[in-house]
Coordinates of C-alpha atoms in Angstrom, one line a residue:
Chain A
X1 CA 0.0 0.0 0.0
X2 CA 1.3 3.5 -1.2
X3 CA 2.1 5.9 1.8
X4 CA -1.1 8.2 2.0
X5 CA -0.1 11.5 0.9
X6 CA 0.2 14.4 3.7
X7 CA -3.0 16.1 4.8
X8 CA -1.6 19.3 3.6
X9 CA -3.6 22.5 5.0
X10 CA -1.5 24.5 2.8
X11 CA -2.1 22.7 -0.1
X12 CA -5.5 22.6 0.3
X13 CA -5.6 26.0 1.1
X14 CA -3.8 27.2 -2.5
X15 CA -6.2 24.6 -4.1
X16 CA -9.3 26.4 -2.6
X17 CA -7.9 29.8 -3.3
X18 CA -7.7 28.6 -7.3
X19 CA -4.6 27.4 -7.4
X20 CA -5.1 25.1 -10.6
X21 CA -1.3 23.2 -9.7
X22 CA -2.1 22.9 -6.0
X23 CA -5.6 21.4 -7.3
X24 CA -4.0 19.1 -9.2
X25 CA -1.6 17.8 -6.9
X26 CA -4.3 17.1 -4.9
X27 CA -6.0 15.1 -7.1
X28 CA -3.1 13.1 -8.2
X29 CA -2.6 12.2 -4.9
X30 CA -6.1 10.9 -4.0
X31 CA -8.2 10.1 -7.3
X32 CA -6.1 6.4 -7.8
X33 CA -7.7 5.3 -4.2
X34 CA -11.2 6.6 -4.6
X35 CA -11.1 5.1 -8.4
X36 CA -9.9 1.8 -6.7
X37 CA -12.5 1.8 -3.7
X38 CA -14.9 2.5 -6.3
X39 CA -13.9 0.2 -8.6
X40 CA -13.6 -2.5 -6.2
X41 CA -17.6 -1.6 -5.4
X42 CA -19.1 -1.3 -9.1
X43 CA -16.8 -3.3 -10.9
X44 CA -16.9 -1.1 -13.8
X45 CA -14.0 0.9 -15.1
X46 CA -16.4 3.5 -17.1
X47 CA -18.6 4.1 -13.5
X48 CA -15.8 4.2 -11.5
X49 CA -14.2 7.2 -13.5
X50 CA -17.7 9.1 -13.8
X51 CA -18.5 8.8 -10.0
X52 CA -14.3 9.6 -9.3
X53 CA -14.8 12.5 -11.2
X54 CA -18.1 13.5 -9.4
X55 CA -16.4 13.0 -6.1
X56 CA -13.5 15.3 -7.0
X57 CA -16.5 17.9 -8.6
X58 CA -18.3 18.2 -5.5
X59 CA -15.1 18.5 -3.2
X60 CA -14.0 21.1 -5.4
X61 CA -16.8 22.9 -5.2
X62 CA -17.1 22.6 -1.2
X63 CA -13.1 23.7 -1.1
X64 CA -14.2 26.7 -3.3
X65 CA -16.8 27.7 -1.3
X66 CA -14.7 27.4 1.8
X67 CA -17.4 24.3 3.0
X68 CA -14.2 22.1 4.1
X69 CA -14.1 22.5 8.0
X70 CA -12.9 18.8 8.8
X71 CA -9.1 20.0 9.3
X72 CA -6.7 17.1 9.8
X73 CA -9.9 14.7 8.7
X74 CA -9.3 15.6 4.9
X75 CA -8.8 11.7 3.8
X76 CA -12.0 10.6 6.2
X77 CA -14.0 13.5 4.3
X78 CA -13.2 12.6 0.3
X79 CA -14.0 8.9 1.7
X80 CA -17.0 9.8 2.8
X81 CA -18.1 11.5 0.1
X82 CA -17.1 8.9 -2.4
X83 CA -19.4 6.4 -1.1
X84 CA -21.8 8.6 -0.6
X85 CA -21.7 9.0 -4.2
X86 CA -21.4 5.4 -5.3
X87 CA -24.1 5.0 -2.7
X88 CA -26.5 7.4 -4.6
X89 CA -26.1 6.0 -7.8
X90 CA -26.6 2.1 -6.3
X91 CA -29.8 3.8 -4.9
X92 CA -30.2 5.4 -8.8
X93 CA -29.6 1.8 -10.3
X94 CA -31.8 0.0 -8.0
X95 CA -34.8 2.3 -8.3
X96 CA -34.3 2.0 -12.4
X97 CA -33.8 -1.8 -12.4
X98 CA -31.0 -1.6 -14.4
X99 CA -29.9 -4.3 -16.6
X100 CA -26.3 -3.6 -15.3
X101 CA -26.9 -3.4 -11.5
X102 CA -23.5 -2.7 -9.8
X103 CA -24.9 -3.2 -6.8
X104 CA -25.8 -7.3 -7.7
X105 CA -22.3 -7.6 -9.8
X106 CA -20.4 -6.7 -6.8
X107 CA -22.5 -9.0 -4.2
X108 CA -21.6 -11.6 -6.4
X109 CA -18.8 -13.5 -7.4
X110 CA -16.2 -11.5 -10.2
X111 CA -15.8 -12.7 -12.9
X112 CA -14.8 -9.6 -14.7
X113 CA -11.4 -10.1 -16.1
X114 CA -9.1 -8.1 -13.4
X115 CA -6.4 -5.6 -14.0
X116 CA -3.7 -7.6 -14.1
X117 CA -5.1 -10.6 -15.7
X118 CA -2.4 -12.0 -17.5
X119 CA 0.2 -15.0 -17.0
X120 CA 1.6 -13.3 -14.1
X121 CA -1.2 -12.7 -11.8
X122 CA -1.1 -14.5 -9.0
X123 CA -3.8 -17.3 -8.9
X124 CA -5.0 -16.6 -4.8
X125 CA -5.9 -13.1 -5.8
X126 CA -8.3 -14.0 -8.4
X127 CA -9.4 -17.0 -5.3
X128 CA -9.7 -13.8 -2.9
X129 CA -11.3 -11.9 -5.3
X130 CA -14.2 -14.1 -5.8
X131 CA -14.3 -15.0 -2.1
X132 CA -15.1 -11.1 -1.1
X133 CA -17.8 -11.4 -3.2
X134 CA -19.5 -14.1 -0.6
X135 CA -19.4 -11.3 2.6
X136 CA -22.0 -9.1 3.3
X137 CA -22.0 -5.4 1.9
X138 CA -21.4 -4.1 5.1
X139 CA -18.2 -6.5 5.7
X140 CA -16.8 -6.4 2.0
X141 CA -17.4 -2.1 2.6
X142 CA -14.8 -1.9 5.3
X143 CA -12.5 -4.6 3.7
X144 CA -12.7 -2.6 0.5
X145 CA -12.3 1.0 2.5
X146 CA -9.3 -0.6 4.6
X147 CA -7.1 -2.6 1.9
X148 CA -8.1 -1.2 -1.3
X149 CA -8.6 2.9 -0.3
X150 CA -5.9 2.2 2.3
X151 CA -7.9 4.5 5.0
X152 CA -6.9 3.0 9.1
X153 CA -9.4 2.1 11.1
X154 CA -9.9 5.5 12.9
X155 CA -10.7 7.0 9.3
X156 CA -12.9 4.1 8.3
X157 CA -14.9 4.5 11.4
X158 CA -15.3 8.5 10.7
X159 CA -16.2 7.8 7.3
X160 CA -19.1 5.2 8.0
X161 CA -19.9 7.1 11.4
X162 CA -19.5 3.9 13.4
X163 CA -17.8 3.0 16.6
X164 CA -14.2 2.0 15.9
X165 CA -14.5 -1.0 18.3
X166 CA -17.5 -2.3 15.9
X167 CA -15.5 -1.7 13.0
X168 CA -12.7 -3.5 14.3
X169 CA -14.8 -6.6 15.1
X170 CA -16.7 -6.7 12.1
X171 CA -13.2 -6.6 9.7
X172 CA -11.6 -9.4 12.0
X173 CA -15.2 -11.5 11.5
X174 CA -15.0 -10.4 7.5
X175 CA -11.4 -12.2 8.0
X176 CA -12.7 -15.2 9.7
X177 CA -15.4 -15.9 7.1
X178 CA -12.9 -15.0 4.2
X179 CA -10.6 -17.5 5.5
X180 CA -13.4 -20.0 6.1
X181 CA -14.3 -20.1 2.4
X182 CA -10.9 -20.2 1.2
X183 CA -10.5 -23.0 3.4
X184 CA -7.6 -21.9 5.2
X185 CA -7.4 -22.5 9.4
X186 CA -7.4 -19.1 11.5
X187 CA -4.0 -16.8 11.5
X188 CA -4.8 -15.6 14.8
X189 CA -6.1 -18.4 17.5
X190 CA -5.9 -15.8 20.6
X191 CA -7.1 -12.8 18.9
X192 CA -10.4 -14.3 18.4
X193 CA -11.0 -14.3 21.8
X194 CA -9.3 -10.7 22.3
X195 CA -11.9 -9.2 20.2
Chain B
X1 CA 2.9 6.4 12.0
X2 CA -0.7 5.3 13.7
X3 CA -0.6 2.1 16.3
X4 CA -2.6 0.2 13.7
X5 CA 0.0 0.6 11.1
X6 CA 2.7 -0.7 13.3
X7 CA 0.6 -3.8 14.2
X8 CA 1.9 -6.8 12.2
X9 CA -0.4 -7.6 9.2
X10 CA -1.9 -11.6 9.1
X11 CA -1.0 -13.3 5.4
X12 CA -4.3 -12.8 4.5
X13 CA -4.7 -8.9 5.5
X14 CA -1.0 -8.4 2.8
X15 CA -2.8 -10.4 0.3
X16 CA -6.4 -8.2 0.5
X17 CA -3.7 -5.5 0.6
X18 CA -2.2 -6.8 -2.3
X19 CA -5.6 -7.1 -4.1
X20 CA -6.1 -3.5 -3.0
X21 CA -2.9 -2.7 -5.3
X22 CA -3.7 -4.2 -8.2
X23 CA -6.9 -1.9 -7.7
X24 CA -5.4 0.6 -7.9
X25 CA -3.3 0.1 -10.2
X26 CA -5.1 -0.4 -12.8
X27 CA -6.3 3.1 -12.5
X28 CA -7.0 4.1 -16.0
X29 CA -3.8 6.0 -18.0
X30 CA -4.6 10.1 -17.5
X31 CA -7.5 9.7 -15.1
X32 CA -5.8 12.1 -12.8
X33 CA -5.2 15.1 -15.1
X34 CA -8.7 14.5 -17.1
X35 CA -10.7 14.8 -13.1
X36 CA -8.2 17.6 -12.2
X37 CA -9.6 19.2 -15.7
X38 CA -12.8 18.6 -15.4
X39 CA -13.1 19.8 -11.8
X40 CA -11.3 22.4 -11.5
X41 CA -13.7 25.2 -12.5
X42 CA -15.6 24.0 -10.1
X43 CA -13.4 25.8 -7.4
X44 CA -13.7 29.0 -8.9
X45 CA -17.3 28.4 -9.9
X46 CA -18.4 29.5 -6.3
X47 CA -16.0 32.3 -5.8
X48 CA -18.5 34.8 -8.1
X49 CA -21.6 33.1 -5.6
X50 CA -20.2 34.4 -2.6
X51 CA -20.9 37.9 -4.5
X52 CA -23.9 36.4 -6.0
X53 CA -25.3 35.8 -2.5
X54 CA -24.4 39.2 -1.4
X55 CA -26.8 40.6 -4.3
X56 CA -29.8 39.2 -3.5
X57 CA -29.5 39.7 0.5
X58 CA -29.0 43.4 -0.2
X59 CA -32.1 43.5 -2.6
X60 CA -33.8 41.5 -0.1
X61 CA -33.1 44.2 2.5
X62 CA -33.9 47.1 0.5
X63 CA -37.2 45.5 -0.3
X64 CA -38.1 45.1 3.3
X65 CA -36.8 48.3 3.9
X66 CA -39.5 49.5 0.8
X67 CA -42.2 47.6 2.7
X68 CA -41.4 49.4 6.1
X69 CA -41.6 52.9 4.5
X70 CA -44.7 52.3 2.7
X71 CA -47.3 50.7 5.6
X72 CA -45.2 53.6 7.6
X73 CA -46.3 56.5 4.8
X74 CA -49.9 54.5 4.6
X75 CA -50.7 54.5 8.8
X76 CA -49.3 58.3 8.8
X77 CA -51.8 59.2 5.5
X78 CA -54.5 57.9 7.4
X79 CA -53.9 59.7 10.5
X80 CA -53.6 62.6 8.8
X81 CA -57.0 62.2 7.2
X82 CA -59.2 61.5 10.4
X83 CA -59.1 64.4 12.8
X84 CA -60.3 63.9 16.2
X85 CA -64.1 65.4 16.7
X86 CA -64.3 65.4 12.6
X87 CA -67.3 64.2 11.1
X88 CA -66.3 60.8 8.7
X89 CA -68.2 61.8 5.9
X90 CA -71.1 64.2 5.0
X91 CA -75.1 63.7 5.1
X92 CA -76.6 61.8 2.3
X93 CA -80.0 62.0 1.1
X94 CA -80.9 59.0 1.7
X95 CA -79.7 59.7 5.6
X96 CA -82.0 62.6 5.7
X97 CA -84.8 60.2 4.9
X98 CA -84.5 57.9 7.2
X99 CA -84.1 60.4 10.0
X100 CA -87.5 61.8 9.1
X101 CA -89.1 58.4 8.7
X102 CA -87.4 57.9 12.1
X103 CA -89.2 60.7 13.6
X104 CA -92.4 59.7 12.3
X105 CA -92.3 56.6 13.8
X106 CA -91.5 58.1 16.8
X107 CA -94.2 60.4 17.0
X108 CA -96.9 57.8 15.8
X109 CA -95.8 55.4 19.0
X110 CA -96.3 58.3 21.1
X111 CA -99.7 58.6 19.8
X112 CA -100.6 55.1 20.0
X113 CA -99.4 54.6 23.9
X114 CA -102.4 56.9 24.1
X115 CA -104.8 56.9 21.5
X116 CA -108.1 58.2 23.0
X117 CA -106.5 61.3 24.3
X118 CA -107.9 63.4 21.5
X119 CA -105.1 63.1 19.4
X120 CA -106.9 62.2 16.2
X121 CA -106.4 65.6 15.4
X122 CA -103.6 65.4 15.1
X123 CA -102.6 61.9 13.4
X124 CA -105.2 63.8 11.0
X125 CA -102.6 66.6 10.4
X126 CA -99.5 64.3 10.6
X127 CA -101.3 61.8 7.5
X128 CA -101.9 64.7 5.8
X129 CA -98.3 65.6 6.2
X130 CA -97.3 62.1 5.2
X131 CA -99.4 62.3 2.2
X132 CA -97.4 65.2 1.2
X133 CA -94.3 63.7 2.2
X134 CA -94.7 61.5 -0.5
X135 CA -92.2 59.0 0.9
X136 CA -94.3 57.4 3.2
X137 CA -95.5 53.7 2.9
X138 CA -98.6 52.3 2.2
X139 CA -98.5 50.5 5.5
X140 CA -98.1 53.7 7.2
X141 CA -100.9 55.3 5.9
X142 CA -103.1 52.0 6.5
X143 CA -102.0 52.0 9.7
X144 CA -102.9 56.1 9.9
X145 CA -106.4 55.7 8.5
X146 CA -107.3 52.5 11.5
X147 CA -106.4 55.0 13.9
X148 CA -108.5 57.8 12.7
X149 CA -111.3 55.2 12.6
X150 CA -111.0 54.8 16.4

């Protein structure tokens, strides 16, 4: 996982003022790990970029109108408002029955070809790939928001506005079932009982 | 570095972190620069709103300020217009007729509390007068010509 890039006030700060290379910055930093979290929820390259670029249009707009209060939160923010987007349009797609629900390609099994499909790519990913698609949306939200957009527990817990010490039950239970249908025996014997 | 991060990571939490950067890298070629292109107007876009908003809150306030002025020109007008001890209004006609028909009546009751006090006479001279008057009912003069008959 790529360090997260600094929660720069300044940056931010030239960004809101207009700053077009500040802006970008910003979004060079931060637009590969909402496309990825949002990816990893649609499963649809085209989708992910429109509702990426819909993120990064609506927290330009709040930076512009000085709406960005959450200082030293900046990452927990843009999460938030990604899957509130992705979010709004799984609400959009349910309500118009799409042929091409998101929502019921990424509750089930992929079988999409991935991005690195190709000689090289290591067999257990595609395994682990398929077996997130057996958890529950809530689970396979916070695996996706912890391993795929990177964010720690403290951010994922702001984002979905939940009690870290739920959070961090429900990812080690995620675990448990992920390693139950990949058939592998538990990692962590005593932390079952510590949580 | 958070305590989190410096916890050691299970096989299976590298590998969904693996998975996590294959995600990401397969981040389309030139998404960053086409979002950073397409969104950055939208950080000027509200700078000209903050102005925007200042327009119609000052509009808004002048327009109250209008409304103020004109119930307080309005109230003023009309007590300019009604003096105390002034008389709203001048007689009518029509007023004038019912005050006469209103002394009539008067008159008549007085006459009829007591109608054997040789008044006939009288209720002669006042028929005559409503005969002349001209605006009197029919009923009235009915009721004039029973009472003469008394």
């Amino acid at each position: 996982m790529p360090a997260p890039p600094p929660d720069d006030p300044s940056l931010l700060a030239r960004a809101a003022g207009g700053d077009e290379g500040a802006w970008r910055c910003v979004v060079a930093s931060y637009a590969p790990r909402v496309f990825a979290l949002v990816r990893s929820r649609c499963r649809d390259d085209d989708l992910a970029e429109e509702i990426t670029q819909a993120v990064f249009v609506t927290m330009a707009e709040k930076l512009g109108a000085g709406g960005y209060d959450e200082r030293g939160r900046f990452e927990a923010w843009l999460f938030r408002i990604a899957m509130n987007r992705f979010r709004d349009h799984a609400r959009k797609a349910k309500r118009q029955a799409s042929p091409v629900d998101p929502v019921t390609l990424d509750a089930g099994a992929d079988t999409r070809p991935g991005p690195t499909d190709g000689a090289d790519r290591p067999a257990d990913l595609a395994r682990l790939r398929e077996a997130l698609g057996t958890l529950s949306e809530a689970d396979r939200e916070i695996v996706h928001l912890r391993h795929h957009a990177g964010l720690t527990f403290k951010q994922i817990a702001e984002v979905l506005q939940e009690p870290l010490g739920t959070l961090l039950a429900r990812h080690h239970r995620a675990l448990a079932k992920l390693r139950k249908v990949l058939g592998e025996p538990d990692e962590h014997p005593n932390a079952e009982h510590a949580s | 570095m958070t305590r989190e991060q410096e916890q050691p990571k299970t096989p299976l939490e590298e590998r969904l972190d693996a998975l996590g950067a294959l995600e990401r890298d397969a981040t389309p070629p030139g998404l960053a620069s086409r979002i950073a292109q397409a969104s950055a107007p939208s950080l000027r876009a509200e700078h000209p709103a903050v102005i925007a908003r200042i327009g119609p809150a000052w509009a808004s306030r002048l327009g109250a300020l209008a409304a103020c002025l004109a119930l307080l020109i309005g109230v003023a007008a009309l007590v300019v217009s009604v003096r105390p001890g002034e008389q709203i209004g001048t007689p009518t006609p029509v007023m004038a007729t019912v005050a006469a028909d209103m002394d009539l009546w008067l008159s008549l009751e007085s006459m009829l509390n007591d109608p054997l006090d040789n008044r006939l006479n009288a209720l002669h001279a006042e028929s005559t007068a409503l005969e002349s008057y001209g605006e009197a009912d029919l009923f009235t003069l009915e009721l004039l010509s029973v009472l003469e008959s008394m």
